[in-house]
Amino acid sequence: MYQLSGDLQNFSVDKIADLKNKRIVLRACLNVTVDKEGKVIDATRIDESIKTIKYLAENAKQVTILAHLGRPESYSKELSFWNVHQVLQEKLGQEIEFVLFQNSPKNLEAKIILGDNIRFFKEEESKDPDTRMNFAKDLAQFGEVFVNDAFADYRESASTYDIAKILPSYLGYKFIEEVEALSKFSNAANLVSVLGGAKLSEKLDALKALAEISEKVVIGGAMAYTLLKAKGVNIGNSLYEEDKLSLAKEILNNYENKLVLPVDHLIASEFNEVASKSAHVTLDEQVPDNTVAIDIGSKTTELFVQTISGAKNILWNGPMGVFEWETSAAGTLAVGKAISQNSSAYKLAGGGDSIAAINKLGLTGFNHISTGGGAMLAFIAYNEFPTLDIVINQ
Ligand code: AMP
């Protein structure tokens, strides 16, 4: 668990001296949900970035906004900011100059500038520190001060980390809000972590670290099936990750007493919504051949709800089943309710799919809902948070 030392307000954008004469490089989180054309279909992250952008747009000499979208290999229209630019401009009520950084930065005089998806540049996430640092130096030419408001983009990259070694650095409102809320969790005694979602691989590191500090780790969703298969349980045609089986075995051996896995399942004959309507619950933990698990079963729901009810701190990331389909939303709904209705616990939820499930199922009562799923897990799981440390230890 990250231990915050000192007052983050000292690093707030509010504290930048002589702001009206400063050009600011702002790293925002604009990693919104887009459709196949790149049209924004969920603007939550834009909404959350507006406060810092507005403050800088009104008070600084110039602000250049950097951000990423998805995981592009190279340029694609779908992951370009053409529509993010329009939506951001509308919400801000001011004109924003949209540029690709191949255009010479020194000629840009607009008050507010948005660079296209920073991950179109391979240097942004290069494994070679020199390459990343050289790219950060290019980015640093856009201003005299760096502001990081992208809490969710917690991995070290040129625009989230290296640039903070070059310019005096501050934190945006969203970043501070997330860290302050998560820090309330700091004495994470009697912690129950509830993990779900599609991929074990994306949560493996956090899972190990969370297992160390949690009393119990409840695991549902497709990620449970890699663990169940590693345990020797028949999982039928359920989604799992073959290349993660040996790591899954290791986790099972090391944290046997902490993991709470499904003991029955809601199964369908095929993985589609029509088939889901005639789904039924298995008798035990085995998933019969030629069937696929789409949600946790009733015994599992009871077991998970019971485990959650005794917790004093609860961390939730990821749905328990395919909550997008009516029949297989029940597990996520029951577990989500058990979390939100545990009145004596501090309850944190986070990540895109958990937020979608919370909204869809109308769950209320969380102490904090973090838009950064991976970032939230990393904050709770580890002692360091590099993109924050680099700013407060400069
Ligand atoms: P993630 O993005 O890793 O949090 O995964 C969220 C997705 O996992 C949601 O779209 C769910 O529909 C999906 N999911 C949850 N449980 C299952 C399951 N048993 N089989 C397949 N997909 C699942």
PDB file of N, CA and C and ligand atoms in Angstrom, residues 196-199 202-203 220-223 225 238-239 271 292-295 317-324 353-354, ligand 1:
ATOM      1  N   GLY A 196     -12.197  -9.433 -10.815  1.00  0.00           N
ATOM      2  CA  GLY A 196     -12.909 -10.150 -11.862  1.00  0.00           C
ATOM      3  C   GLY A 196     -12.465  -9.624 -13.206  1.00  0.00           C
ATOM      4  N   GLY A 197     -13.276  -9.875 -14.218  1.00  0.00           N
ATOM      5  CA  GLY A 197     -12.917  -9.385 -15.548  1.00  0.00           C
ATOM      6  C   GLY A 197     -12.341 -10.480 -16.411  1.00  0.00           C
ATOM      7  N   ALA A 198     -11.900 -10.076 -17.580  1.00  0.00           N
ATOM      8  CA  ALA A 198     -11.568 -11.065 -18.596  1.00  0.00           C
ATOM      9  C   ALA A 198     -10.191 -11.697 -18.423  1.00  0.00           C
ATOM     10  N   LYS A 199      -9.179 -10.874 -18.136  1.00  0.00           N
ATOM     11  CA  LYS A 199      -7.829 -11.407 -18.256  1.00  0.00           C
ATOM     12  C   LYS A 199      -7.047 -11.450 -16.960  1.00  0.00           C
ATOM     13  N   GLU A 202      -3.570  -9.432 -17.149  1.00  0.00           N
ATOM     14  CA  GLU A 202      -3.500  -7.991 -16.880  1.00  0.00           C
ATOM     15  C   GLU A 202      -3.447  -7.674 -15.391  1.00  0.00           C
ATOM     16  N   LYS A 203      -3.842  -8.648 -14.566  1.00  0.00           N
ATOM     17  CA  LYS A 203      -3.925  -8.351 -13.128  1.00  0.00           C
ATOM     18  C   LYS A 203      -3.004  -9.246 -12.297  1.00  0.00           C
ATOM     19  N   GLY A 220     -13.630 -13.772  -9.421  1.00  0.00           N
ATOM     20  CA  GLY A 220     -14.678 -14.237 -10.329  1.00  0.00           C
ATOM     21  C   GLY A 220     -14.340 -13.814 -11.744  1.00  0.00           C
ATOM     22  N   GLY A 221     -15.328 -13.845 -12.641  1.00  0.00           N
ATOM     23  CA  GLY A 221     -15.073 -13.450 -14.029  1.00  0.00           C
ATOM     24  C   GLY A 221     -14.233 -14.486 -14.754  1.00  0.00           C
ATOM     25  N   ALA A 222     -13.906 -14.197 -16.013  1.00  0.00           N
ATOM     26  CA  ALA A 222     -13.157 -15.169 -16.804  1.00  0.00           C
ATOM     27  C   ALA A 222     -11.780 -15.451 -16.202  1.00  0.00           C
ATOM     28  N   MET A 223     -11.219 -14.462 -15.481  1.00  0.00           N
ATOM     29  CA  MET A 223      -9.866 -14.683 -14.946  1.00  0.00           C
ATOM     30  C   MET A 223      -9.821 -15.850 -13.956  1.00  0.00           C
ATOM     31  N   TYR A 225     -11.064 -18.722 -14.441  1.00  0.00           N
ATOM     32  CA  TYR A 225     -10.988 -20.023 -15.121  1.00  0.00           C
ATOM     33  C   TYR A 225      -9.566 -20.466 -15.426  1.00  0.00           C
ATOM     34  N   SER A 238     -14.809 -22.589 -21.277  1.00  0.00           N
ATOM     35  CA  SER A 238     -14.705 -21.252 -20.672  1.00  0.00           C
ATOM     36  C   SER A 238     -13.413 -20.561 -21.096  1.00  0.00           C
ATOM     37  N   LEU A 239     -13.500 -19.243 -21.143  1.00  0.00           N
ATOM     38  CA  LEU A 239     -12.349 -18.435 -21.531  1.00  0.00           C
ATOM     39  C   LEU A 239     -11.228 -18.590 -20.497  1.00  0.00           C
ATOM     40  N   PHE A 271     -21.093 -19.212 -26.243  1.00  0.00           N
ATOM     41  CA  PHE A 271     -20.814 -17.890 -25.706  1.00  0.00           C
ATOM     42  C   PHE A 271     -21.505 -16.814 -26.537  1.00  0.00           C
ATOM     43  N   VAL A 292     -19.966 -23.364 -21.522  1.00  0.00           N
ATOM     44  CA  VAL A 292     -19.073 -22.256 -21.203  1.00  0.00           C
ATOM     45  C   VAL A 292     -19.637 -21.474 -20.002  1.00  0.00           C
ATOM     46  N   ALA A 293     -18.741 -21.144 -19.069  1.00  0.00           N
ATOM     47  CA  ALA A 293     -19.170 -20.391 -17.884  1.00  0.00           C
ATOM     48  C   ALA A 293     -19.318 -18.917 -18.245  1.00  0.00           C
ATOM     49  N   ILE A 294     -20.467 -18.330 -17.872  1.00  0.00           N
ATOM     50  CA  ILE A 294     -20.683 -16.913 -18.186  1.00  0.00           C
ATOM     51  C   ILE A 294     -20.923 -16.068 -16.927  1.00  0.00           C
ATOM     52  N   ASP A 295     -21.055 -16.732 -15.790  1.00  0.00           N
ATOM     53  CA  ASP A 295     -21.227 -15.995 -14.528  1.00  0.00           C
ATOM     54  C   ASP A 295     -20.950 -16.966 -13.386  1.00  0.00           C
ATOM     55  N   ASN A 317     -12.404  -4.622  -8.349  1.00  0.00           N
ATOM     56  CA  ASN A 317     -12.026  -4.330  -9.729  1.00  0.00           C
ATOM     57  C   ASN A 317     -12.405  -5.500 -10.620  1.00  0.00           C
ATOM     58  N   GLY A 318     -13.384  -5.300 -11.471  1.00  0.00           N
ATOM     59  CA  GLY A 318     -13.741  -6.294 -12.484  1.00  0.00           C
ATOM     60  C   GLY A 318     -15.030  -7.040 -12.199  1.00  0.00           C
ATOM     61  N   PRO A 319     -15.845  -7.263 -13.245  1.00  0.00           N
ATOM     62  CA  PRO A 319     -17.129  -7.959 -13.073  1.00  0.00           C
ATOM     63  C   PRO A 319     -16.971  -9.464 -12.835  1.00  0.00           C
ATOM     64  N   MET A 320     -17.986 -10.071 -12.233  1.00  0.00           N
ATOM     65  CA  MET A 320     -17.972 -11.501 -11.893  1.00  0.00           C
ATOM     66  C   MET A 320     -18.392 -12.394 -13.062  1.00  0.00           C
ATOM     67  N   GLY A 321     -18.992 -11.776 -14.066  1.00  0.00           N
ATOM     68  CA  GLY A 321     -19.460 -12.535 -15.222  1.00  0.00           C
ATOM     69  C   GLY A 321     -19.721 -11.583 -16.370  1.00  0.00           C
ATOM     70  N   VAL A 322     -20.377 -12.084 -17.397  1.00  0.00           N
ATOM     71  CA  VAL A 322     -20.672 -11.240 -18.559  1.00  0.00           C
ATOM     72  C   VAL A 322     -21.885 -10.368 -18.194  1.00  0.00           C
ATOM     73  N   PHE A 323     -21.600  -9.281 -17.464  1.00  0.00           N
ATOM     74  CA  PHE A 323     -22.690  -8.462 -16.895  1.00  0.00           C
ATOM     75  C   PHE A 323     -23.469  -7.711 -17.981  1.00  0.00           C
ATOM     76  N   GLU A 324     -22.890  -7.662 -19.196  1.00  0.00           N
ATOM     77  CA  GLU A 324     -23.565  -6.961 -20.298  1.00  0.00           C
ATOM     78  C   GLU A 324     -24.841  -7.707 -20.716  1.00  0.00           C
ATOM     79  N   ASP A 353     -14.649  -1.357 -16.588  1.00  0.00           N
ATOM     80  CA  ASP A 353     -15.764  -2.306 -16.591  1.00  0.00           C
ATOM     81  C   ASP A 353     -16.523  -2.314 -15.278  1.00  0.00           C
ATOM     82  N   SER A 354     -15.816  -2.082 -14.177  1.00  0.00           N
ATOM     83  CA  SER A 354     -16.525  -2.010 -12.891  1.00  0.00           C
ATOM     84  C   SER A 354     -17.419  -0.785 -12.876  1.00  0.00           C
TER      85      SER A 354
HETATM   86  P1  AMP B   1     -11.720  -6.636 -17.955  1.00  0.00           P
HETATM   87  O1  AMP B   1     -11.670  -5.630 -19.071  1.00  0.00           O
HETATM   88  O2  AMP B   1     -10.531  -7.509 -17.873  1.00  0.00           O
HETATM   89  O3  AMP B   1     -12.106  -5.999 -16.632  1.00  0.00           O
HETATM   90  O4  AMP B   1     -12.920  -7.610 -18.341  1.00  0.00           O
HETATM   91  C1  AMP B   1     -14.248  -7.216 -18.398  1.00  0.00           C
HETATM   92  C2  AMP B   1     -15.000  -8.134 -19.327  1.00  0.00           C
HETATM   93  O5  AMP B   1     -14.905  -9.468 -18.856  1.00  0.00           O
HETATM   94  C3  AMP B   1     -16.460  -7.815 -19.412  1.00  0.00           C
HETATM   95  O6  AMP B   1     -16.760  -7.373 -20.712  1.00  0.00           O
HETATM   96  C4  AMP B   1     -17.141  -9.160 -19.126  1.00  0.00           C
HETATM   97  O7  AMP B   1     -18.186  -9.444 -20.015  1.00  0.00           O
HETATM   98  C5  AMP B   1     -16.026 -10.165 -19.323  1.00  0.00           C
HETATM   99  N1  AMP B   1     -16.240 -11.410 -18.578  1.00  0.00           N
HETATM  100  C6  AMP B   1     -16.535 -11.547 -17.297  1.00  0.00           C
HETATM  101  N2  AMP B   1     -16.718 -12.859 -16.977  1.00  0.00           N
HETATM  102  C7  AMP B   1     -16.540 -13.558 -18.108  1.00  0.00           C
HETATM  103  C8  AMP B   1     -16.594 -14.944 -18.424  1.00  0.00           C
HETATM  104  N3  AMP B   1     -16.865 -15.884 -17.502  1.00  0.00           N
HETATM  105  N4  AMP B   1     -16.332 -15.301 -19.710  1.00  0.00           N
HETATM  106  C9  AMP B   1     -16.045 -14.364 -20.630  1.00  0.00           C
HETATM  107  N5  AMP B   1     -15.972 -13.039 -20.391  1.00  0.00           N
HETATM  108  C10 AMP B   1     -16.219 -12.640 -19.147  1.00  0.00           C
END
